[in-house]
Each structure stands twice: as structure tokens, then as C-alpha cells.
mmCIF file of C-alpha atoms and ligand atoms in Angstrom:
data_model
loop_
_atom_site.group_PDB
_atom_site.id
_atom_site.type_symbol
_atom_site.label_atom_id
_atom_site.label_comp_id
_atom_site.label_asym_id
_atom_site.label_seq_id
_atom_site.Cartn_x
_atom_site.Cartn_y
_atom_site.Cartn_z
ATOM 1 C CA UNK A 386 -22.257 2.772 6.173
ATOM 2 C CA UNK A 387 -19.454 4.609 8.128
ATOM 3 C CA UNK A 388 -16.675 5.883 6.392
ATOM 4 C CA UNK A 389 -13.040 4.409 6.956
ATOM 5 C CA UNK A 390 -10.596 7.507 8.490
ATOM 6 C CA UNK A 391 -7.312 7.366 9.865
ATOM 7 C CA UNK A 392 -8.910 7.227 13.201
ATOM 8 C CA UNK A 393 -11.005 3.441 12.124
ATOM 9 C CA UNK A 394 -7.314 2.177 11.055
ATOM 10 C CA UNK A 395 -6.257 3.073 14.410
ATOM 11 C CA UNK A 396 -8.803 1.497 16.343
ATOM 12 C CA UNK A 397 -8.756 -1.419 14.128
ATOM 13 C CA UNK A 398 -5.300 -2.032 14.930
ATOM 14 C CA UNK A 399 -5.707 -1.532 18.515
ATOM 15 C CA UNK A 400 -8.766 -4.450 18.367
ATOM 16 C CA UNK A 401 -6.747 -6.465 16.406
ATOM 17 C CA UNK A 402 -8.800 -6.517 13.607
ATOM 18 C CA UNK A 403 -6.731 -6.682 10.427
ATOM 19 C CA UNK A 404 -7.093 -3.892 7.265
ATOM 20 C CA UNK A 405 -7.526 -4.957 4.254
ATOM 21 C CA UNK A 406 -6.551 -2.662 1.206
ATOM 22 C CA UNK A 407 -6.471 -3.256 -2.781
ATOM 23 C CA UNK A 408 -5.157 -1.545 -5.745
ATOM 24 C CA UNK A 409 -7.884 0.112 -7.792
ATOM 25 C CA UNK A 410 -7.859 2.529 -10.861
ATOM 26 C CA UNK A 411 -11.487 2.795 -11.594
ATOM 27 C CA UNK A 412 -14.457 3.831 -10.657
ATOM 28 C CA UNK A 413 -16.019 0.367 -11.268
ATOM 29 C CA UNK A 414 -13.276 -1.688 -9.131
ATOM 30 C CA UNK A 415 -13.354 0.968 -6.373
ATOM 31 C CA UNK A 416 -17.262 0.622 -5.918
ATOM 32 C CA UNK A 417 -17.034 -3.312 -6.132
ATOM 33 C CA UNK A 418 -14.253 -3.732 -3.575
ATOM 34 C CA UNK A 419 -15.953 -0.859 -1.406
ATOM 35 C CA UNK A 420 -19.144 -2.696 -1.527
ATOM 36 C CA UNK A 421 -17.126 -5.710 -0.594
ATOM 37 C CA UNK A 422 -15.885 -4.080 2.531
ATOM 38 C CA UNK A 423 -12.088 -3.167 1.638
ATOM 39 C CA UNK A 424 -10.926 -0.794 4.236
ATOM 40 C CA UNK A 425 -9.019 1.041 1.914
ATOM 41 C CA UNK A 426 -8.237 1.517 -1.558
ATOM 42 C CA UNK A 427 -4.575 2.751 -2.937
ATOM 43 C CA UNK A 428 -4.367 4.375 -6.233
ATOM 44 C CA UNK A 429 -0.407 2.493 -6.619
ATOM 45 C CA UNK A 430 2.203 3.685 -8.886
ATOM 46 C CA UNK A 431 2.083 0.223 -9.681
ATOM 47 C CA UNK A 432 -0.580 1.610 -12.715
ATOM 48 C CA UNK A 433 3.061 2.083 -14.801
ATOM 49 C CA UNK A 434 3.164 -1.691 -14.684
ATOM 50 C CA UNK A 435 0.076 -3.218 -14.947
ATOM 51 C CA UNK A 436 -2.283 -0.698 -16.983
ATOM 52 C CA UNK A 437 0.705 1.008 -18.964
ATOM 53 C CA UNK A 438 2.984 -1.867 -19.446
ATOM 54 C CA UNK A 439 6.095 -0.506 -18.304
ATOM 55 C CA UNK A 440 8.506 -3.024 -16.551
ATOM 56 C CA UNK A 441 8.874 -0.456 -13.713
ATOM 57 C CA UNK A 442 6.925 2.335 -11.904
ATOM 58 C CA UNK A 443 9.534 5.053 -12.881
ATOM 59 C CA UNK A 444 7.613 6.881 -15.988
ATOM 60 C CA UNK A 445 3.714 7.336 -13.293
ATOM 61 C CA UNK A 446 3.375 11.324 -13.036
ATOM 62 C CA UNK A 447 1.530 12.701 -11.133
ATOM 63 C CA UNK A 448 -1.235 13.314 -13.238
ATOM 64 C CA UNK A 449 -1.551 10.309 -14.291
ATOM 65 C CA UNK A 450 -2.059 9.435 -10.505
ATOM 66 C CA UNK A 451 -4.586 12.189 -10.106
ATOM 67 C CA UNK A 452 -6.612 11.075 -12.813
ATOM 68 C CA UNK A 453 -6.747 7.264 -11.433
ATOM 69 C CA UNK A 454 -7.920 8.993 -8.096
ATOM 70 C CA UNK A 455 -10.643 11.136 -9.573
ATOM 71 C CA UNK A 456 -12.093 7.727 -10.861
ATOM 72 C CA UNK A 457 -11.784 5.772 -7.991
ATOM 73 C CA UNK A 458 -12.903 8.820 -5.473
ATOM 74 C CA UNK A 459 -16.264 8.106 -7.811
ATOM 75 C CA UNK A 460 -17.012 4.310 -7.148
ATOM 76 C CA UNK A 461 -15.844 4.162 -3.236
ATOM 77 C CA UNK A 462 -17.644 5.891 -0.737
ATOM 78 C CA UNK A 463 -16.565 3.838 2.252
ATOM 79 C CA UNK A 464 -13.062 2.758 1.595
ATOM 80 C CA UNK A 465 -10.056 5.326 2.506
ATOM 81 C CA UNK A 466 -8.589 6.531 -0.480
ATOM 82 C CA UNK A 467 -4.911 6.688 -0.665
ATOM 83 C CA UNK A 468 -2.714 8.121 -3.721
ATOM 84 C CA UNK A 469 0.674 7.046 -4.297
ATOM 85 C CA UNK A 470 2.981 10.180 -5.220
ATOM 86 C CA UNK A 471 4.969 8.533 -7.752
ATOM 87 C CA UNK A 472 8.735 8.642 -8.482
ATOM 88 C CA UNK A 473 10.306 12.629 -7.906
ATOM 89 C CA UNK A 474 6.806 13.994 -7.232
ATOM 90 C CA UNK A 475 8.030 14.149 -3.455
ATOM 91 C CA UNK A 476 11.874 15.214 -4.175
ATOM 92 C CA UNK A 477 12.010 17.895 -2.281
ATOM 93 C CA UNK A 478 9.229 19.042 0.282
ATOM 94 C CA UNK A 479 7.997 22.295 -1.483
ATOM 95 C CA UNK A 480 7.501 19.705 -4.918
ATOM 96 C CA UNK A 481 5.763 17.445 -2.561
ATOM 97 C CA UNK A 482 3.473 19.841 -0.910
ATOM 98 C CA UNK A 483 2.357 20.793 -4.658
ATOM 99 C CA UNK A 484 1.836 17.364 -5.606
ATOM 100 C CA UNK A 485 0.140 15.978 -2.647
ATOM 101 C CA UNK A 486 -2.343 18.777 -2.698
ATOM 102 C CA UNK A 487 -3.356 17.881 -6.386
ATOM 103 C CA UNK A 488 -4.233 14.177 -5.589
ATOM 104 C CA UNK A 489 -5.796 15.567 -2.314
ATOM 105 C CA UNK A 490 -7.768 17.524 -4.624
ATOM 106 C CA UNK A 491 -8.383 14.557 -7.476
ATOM 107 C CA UNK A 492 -10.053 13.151 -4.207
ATOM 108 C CA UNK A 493 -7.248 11.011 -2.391
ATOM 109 C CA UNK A 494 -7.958 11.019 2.065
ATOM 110 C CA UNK A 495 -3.910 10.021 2.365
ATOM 111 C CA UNK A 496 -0.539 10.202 0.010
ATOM 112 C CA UNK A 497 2.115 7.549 0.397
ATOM 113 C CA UNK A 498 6.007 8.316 0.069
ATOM 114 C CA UNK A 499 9.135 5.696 -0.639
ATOM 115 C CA UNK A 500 12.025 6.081 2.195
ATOM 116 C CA UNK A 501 12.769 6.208 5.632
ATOM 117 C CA UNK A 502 14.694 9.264 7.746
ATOM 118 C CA UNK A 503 15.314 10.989 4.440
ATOM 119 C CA UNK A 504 11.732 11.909 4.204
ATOM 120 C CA UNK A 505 11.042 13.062 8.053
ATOM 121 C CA UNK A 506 10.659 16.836 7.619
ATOM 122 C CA UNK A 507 8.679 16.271 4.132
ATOM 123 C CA UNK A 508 6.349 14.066 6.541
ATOM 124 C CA UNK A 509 5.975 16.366 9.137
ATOM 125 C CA UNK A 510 5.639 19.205 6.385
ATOM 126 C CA UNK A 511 2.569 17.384 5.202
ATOM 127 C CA UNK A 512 0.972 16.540 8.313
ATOM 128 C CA UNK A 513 1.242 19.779 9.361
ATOM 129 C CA UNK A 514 -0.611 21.324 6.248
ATOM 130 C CA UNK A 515 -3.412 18.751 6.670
ATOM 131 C CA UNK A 516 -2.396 15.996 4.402
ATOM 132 C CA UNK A 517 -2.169 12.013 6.224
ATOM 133 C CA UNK A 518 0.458 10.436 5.069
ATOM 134 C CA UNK A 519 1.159 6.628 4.854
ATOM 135 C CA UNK A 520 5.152 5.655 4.636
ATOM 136 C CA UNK A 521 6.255 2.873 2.802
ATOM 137 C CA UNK A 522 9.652 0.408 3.775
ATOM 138 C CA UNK A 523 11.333 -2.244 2.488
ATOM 139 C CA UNK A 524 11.050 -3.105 -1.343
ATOM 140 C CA UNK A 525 10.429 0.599 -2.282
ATOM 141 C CA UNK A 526 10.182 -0.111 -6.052
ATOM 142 C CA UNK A 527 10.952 3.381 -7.351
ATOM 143 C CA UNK A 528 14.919 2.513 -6.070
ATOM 144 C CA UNK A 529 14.461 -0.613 -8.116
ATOM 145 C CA UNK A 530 17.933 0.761 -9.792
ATOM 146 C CA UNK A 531 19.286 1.489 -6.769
ATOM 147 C CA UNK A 532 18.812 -2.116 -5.375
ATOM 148 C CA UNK A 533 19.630 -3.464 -8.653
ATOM 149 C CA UNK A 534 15.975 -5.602 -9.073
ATOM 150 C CA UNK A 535 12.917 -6.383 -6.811
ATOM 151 C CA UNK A 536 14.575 -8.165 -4.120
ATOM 152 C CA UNK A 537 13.739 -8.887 -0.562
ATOM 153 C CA UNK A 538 15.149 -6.075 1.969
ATOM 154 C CA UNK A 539 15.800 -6.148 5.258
ATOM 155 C CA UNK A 540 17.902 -9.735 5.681
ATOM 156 C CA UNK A 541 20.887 -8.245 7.143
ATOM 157 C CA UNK A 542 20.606 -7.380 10.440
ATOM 158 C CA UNK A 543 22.005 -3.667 9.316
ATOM 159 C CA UNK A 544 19.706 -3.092 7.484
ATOM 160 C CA UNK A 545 16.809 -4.775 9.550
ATOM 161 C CA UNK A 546 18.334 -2.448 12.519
ATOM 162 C CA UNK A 547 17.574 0.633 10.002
ATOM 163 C CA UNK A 548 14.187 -0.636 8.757
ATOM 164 C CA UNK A 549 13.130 -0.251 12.518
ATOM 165 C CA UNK A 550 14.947 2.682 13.233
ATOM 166 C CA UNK A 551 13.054 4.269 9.976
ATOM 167 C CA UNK A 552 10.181 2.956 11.163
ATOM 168 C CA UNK A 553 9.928 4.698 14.662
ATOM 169 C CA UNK A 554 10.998 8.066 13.314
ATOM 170 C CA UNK A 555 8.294 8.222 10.468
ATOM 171 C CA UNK A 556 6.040 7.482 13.502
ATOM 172 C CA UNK A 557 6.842 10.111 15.267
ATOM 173 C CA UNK A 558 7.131 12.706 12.056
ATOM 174 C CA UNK A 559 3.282 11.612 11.391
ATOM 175 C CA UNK A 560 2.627 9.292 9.271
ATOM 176 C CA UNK A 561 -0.647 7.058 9.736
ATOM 177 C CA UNK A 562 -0.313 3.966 7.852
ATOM 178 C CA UNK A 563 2.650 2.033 6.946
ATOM 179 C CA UNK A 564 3.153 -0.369 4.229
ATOM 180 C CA UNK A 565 5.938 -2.855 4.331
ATOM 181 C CA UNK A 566 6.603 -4.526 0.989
ATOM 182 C CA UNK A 567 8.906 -7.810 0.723
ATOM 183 C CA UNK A 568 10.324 -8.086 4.041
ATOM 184 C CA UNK A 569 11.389 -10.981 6.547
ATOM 185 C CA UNK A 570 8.019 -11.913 8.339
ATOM 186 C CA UNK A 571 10.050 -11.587 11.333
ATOM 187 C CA UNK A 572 11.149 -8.432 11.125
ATOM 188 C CA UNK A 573 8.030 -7.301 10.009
ATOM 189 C CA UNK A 574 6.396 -8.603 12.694
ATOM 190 C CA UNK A 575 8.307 -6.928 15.408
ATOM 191 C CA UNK A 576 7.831 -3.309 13.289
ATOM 192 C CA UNK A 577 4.083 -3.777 13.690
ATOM 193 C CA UNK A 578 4.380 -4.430 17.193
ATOM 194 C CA UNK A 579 6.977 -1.464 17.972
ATOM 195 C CA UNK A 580 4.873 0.946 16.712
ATOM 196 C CA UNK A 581 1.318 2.670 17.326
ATOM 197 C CA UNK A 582 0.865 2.927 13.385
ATOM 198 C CA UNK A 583 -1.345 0.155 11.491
ATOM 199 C CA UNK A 584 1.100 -1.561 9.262
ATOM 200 C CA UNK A 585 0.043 -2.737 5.999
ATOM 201 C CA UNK A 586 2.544 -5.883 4.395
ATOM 202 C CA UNK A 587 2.686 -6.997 0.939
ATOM 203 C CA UNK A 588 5.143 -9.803 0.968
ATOM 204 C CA UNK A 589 5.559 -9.263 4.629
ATOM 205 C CA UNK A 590 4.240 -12.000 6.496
ATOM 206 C CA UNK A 591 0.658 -12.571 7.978
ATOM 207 C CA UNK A 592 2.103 -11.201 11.372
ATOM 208 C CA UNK A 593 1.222 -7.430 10.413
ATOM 209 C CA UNK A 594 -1.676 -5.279 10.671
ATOM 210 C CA UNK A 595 -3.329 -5.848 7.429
ATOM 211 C CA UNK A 596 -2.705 -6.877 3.668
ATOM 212 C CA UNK A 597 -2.317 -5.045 0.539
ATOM 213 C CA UNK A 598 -2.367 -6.716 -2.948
ATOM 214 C CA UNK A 599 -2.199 -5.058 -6.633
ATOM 215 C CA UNK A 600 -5.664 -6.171 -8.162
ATOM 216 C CA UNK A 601 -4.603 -7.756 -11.312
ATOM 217 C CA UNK A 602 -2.526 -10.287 -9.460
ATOM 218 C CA UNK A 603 -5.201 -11.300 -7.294
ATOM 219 C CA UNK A 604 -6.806 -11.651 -10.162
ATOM 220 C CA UNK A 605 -3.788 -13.506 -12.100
ATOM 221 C CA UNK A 606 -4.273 -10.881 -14.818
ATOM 222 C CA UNK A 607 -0.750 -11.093 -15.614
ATOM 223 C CA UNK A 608 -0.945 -14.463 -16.842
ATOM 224 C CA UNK A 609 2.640 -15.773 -16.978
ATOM 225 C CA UNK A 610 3.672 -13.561 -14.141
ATOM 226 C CA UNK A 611 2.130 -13.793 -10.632
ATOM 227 C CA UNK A 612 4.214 -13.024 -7.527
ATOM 228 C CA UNK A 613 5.476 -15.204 -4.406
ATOM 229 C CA UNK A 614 3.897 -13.277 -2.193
ATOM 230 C CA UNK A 615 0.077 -13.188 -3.960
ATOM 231 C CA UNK A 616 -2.201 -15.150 -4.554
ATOM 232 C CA UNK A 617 -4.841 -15.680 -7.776
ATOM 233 C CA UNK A 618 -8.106 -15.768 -5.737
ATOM 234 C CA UNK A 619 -10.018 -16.100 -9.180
ATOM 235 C CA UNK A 620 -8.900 -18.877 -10.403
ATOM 236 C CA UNK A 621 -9.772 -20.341 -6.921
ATOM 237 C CA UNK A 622 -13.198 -18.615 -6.812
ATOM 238 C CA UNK A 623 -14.088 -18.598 -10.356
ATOM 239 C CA UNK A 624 -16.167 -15.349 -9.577
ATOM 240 C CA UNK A 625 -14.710 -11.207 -8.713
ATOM 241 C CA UNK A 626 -16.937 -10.596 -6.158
ATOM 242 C CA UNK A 627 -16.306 -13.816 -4.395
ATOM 243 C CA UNK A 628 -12.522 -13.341 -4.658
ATOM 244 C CA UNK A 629 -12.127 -10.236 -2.754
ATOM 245 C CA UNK A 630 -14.708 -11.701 -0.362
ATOM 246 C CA UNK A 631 -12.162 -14.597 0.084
ATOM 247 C CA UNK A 632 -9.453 -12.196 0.687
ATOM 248 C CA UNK A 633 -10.869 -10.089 2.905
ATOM 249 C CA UNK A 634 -12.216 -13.288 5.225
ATOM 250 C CA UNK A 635 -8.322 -14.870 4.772
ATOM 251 C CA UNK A 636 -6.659 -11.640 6.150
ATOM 252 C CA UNK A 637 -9.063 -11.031 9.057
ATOM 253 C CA UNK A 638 -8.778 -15.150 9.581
ATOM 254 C CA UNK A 639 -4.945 -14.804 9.313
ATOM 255 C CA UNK A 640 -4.866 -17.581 6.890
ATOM 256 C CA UNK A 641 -3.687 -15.193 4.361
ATOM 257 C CA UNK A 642 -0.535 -14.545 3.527
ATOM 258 C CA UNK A 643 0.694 -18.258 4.651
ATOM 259 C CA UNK A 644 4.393 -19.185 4.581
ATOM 260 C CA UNK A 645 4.473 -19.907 1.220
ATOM 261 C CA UNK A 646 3.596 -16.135 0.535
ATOM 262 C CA UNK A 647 5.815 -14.972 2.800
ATOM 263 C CA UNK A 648 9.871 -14.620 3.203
ATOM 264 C CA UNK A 649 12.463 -15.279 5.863
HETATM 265 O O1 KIV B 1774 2.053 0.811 -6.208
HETATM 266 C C1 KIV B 1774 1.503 -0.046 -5.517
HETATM 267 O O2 KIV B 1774 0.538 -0.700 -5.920
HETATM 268 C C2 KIV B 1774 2.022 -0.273 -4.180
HETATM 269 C C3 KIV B 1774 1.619 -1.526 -3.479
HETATM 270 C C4 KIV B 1774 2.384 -2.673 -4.001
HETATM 271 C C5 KIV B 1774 1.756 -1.406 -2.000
HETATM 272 O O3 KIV B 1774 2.789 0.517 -3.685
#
């Protein structure tokens, strides 16, 4: 068993193997979708919404982020760990620096930020004091207010312009990992191939480097509720372990997301 670093995400991407990654905020999750083979395992601030029952991801402290980790950092021992650093944590650099350090310390191998040029020094800050980073574009859901819902970004070719140009220069401030959430397939298709980074898409298209989806709605946990862009592998495969099997042989495969999970 060899553990997943930055530098395996790399590689994979250059070999065209696709990364898979789930949410989990337990220990036993983690170990089942490490034993599984998930490449990597993110600690979301997507917890506000499906274990706390908020409607957004706006109350997650840090804490609570670092105590999800410490769990999880106890089940996986192959899967990268990354740790969201939820809404404010990252405001300023010297409040990230303190923050990412405690959910390096809960056990996290990566943090992931919200926002594009904005965040370039805080990225480089990070980097630079040992801490991977993994950027996140598109449907950032902590500016849910700001965009007034969850809604596709990136349709107008301003803003598709920007998602590239934000794109390139977290790139070159450091970051390792990318995750694009509810964008154009096209678009995010031609941000996976203009940069060296693996790219991660949720709602993104199948053209990326690998897929991330929130556990519970792979699951269809949320019964009346279950996103265009996932899909409830349980109720195809009647069985957990055979679900995330499924997923992980549909991403490498390419056969997940199809169109229907995906947006123009
Ligand atoms: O919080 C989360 O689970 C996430 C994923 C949707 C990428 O950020």
C-alpha cells in the first residue's frame, strides 16, 4: 500500500489516469473508501449541510473541521487527506496560516480555499510555510449570497475568461489540486488542459482530471434532494462497498459524470 501525495496526483494526471475523491467525516467512511481505493478524501464544509442540517456551509468553524479530520486521519491510511477551511477561516493570510496549521495538525496532508486572484499571496503564504493547498473555482458555495443561490458559473464568456485567468495564477502561486464545482464542461475542460495542476470537477463535466462527490448523495441520503450533477450509486448497487467501487471504475472508465450530470 503506497500512500497518495501531491506528487501521485501529479503523475496520475500526467498518465491520464483519473482521481477519484469523496467526502468523509468519519473514521469508519474514511477506512471503507480508503480500502476501496479513493485517491483522496476531503473533509468538505459541506458537513454544515448534510451532518448539521444547515441550508448552507456558512455556520462550519474551524473546529468543527478539525475534529471531522482527526476522525477521518484515523480510518484512511492511503487516501490524501484534504480539509476544507471553511467560511472566514482564510480572511486574511495571518488568520489563514493559524487555521490551516490546526487542521494540518488534526491530521489533514492539504487545505482547500474559495476564490481566485484574491487569494494569490495567501496561497503562496501557505506553500511557502509547508502547507499544499488545493483551490477551488466556480460554484464556491460560501458566496452563495453573493451569487444569490447555487447556480452554474462560468456561462458568460467574462466570466469564463476570468475562471481561466484565476486558474493559471493559482497555478503559479502553488496550489496542487483544483476543484471545479458546477461549471460548463467546456470550459472546464480546457482549464484542465491549460494547466499542470490535477483538476478535480463536481458538476464539471467528465472532461477533467478526476471526480469529487459529497458521500450522502452518492448515497441518496438526502432523500428528496439529490443533485444534477450526482448520482445515487446505492440505489443502483444495493450495497456501500459496491457503490464506491462503481464510482471509482465509472470515473477511471469516463462513463461517469455523463451529460446528464453535467452542464453547458
Ligand atoms: O464541501 C465540500 O464537500 C466540497 C465539495 C463539494 C467539493 O467543497
Amino acid at each position: 500500500m503506497k500512500k497518495v501525495t501531491t506528487s501521485t496526483l501529479k503523475k496520475m494526471k500526467r498518465d491520464g489516469d483519473k482521481i477519484t475523491v469523496l467526502t468523509a467525516y468519519d473514521a469508519s467512511f474514511a477506512k471503507l473508501f480508503d480500502e476501496q481505493g479513493v485517491d483522496a478524501i476531503l473533509i468538505g464544509d459541506s458537513l454544515g449541510m448534510v451532518l448539521q442540517g444547515e441550508d448552507s456551509t456558512l455556520s462550519v468553524t474551524t473546529d468543527d473541521i478539525a475534529y471531522h479530520t482527526r476522525a477521518v486521519k484515523l480510518g484512511a491510511e492511503r487516501a490524501l487527506i484534504v480539509a476544507d477551511m471553511p467560511f472566514m477561516s482564510y480572511a486574511t493570510k495571518e488568520v489563514a496560516y493559524t487555521n490551516a496549521a490546526t487542521l494540518m495538525a488534526a491530521g489533514a496532508h492539504m487545505v482547500k480555499i474559495e476564490g481566485g486572484s484574491w487569494l494569490l499571496e495567501t496561497v503562496s503564504g501557505l506553500v511557502e510555510r509547508g502547507i499544499p493547498v488545493c483551490g477551488h473555482l466556480g460554484l464556491t458555495p460560501q458566496s452563495v449570497n453573493v451569487f444569490g443561490g447555487f447556480k452554474v458559473q462560468g456561462r458568460l464568456p467574462e466570466q469564463a475568461q476570468k475562471m481561466i485567468d484565476d486558474a493559471k495564477a493559482l497555478e503559479a502561486a502553488g496550489i496542487q489540486m483544483l476543484v471545479l464545482e458546477c461549471v460548463p464542461s467546456a470550459l472546464a475542460a480546457e482549464i484542465s488542459k491549460s494547466i499542470d495542476v490535477p483538476v478535480i470537477g463536481i458538476g464539471a463535466g467528465a472532461n477533467t482530471d478526476g471526480q469529487v462527490l459529497v458521500m450522502h448523495d452518492m448515497f441518496g441520503i438526502s432523500a428528496n434532494y439529490m443533485p444534477k450533477f450526482s448520482k445515487n450509486y446505492l440505489a443502483e448497487h444495493h450495497d456501500i462497498r459496491a457503490s464506491v467501487k462503481a464510482f471509482i471504475e465509472e470515473v477511471k472508465a469516463g462513463t461517469f459524470p455523463g451529460p446528464e450530470h453535467s452542464f453547458e
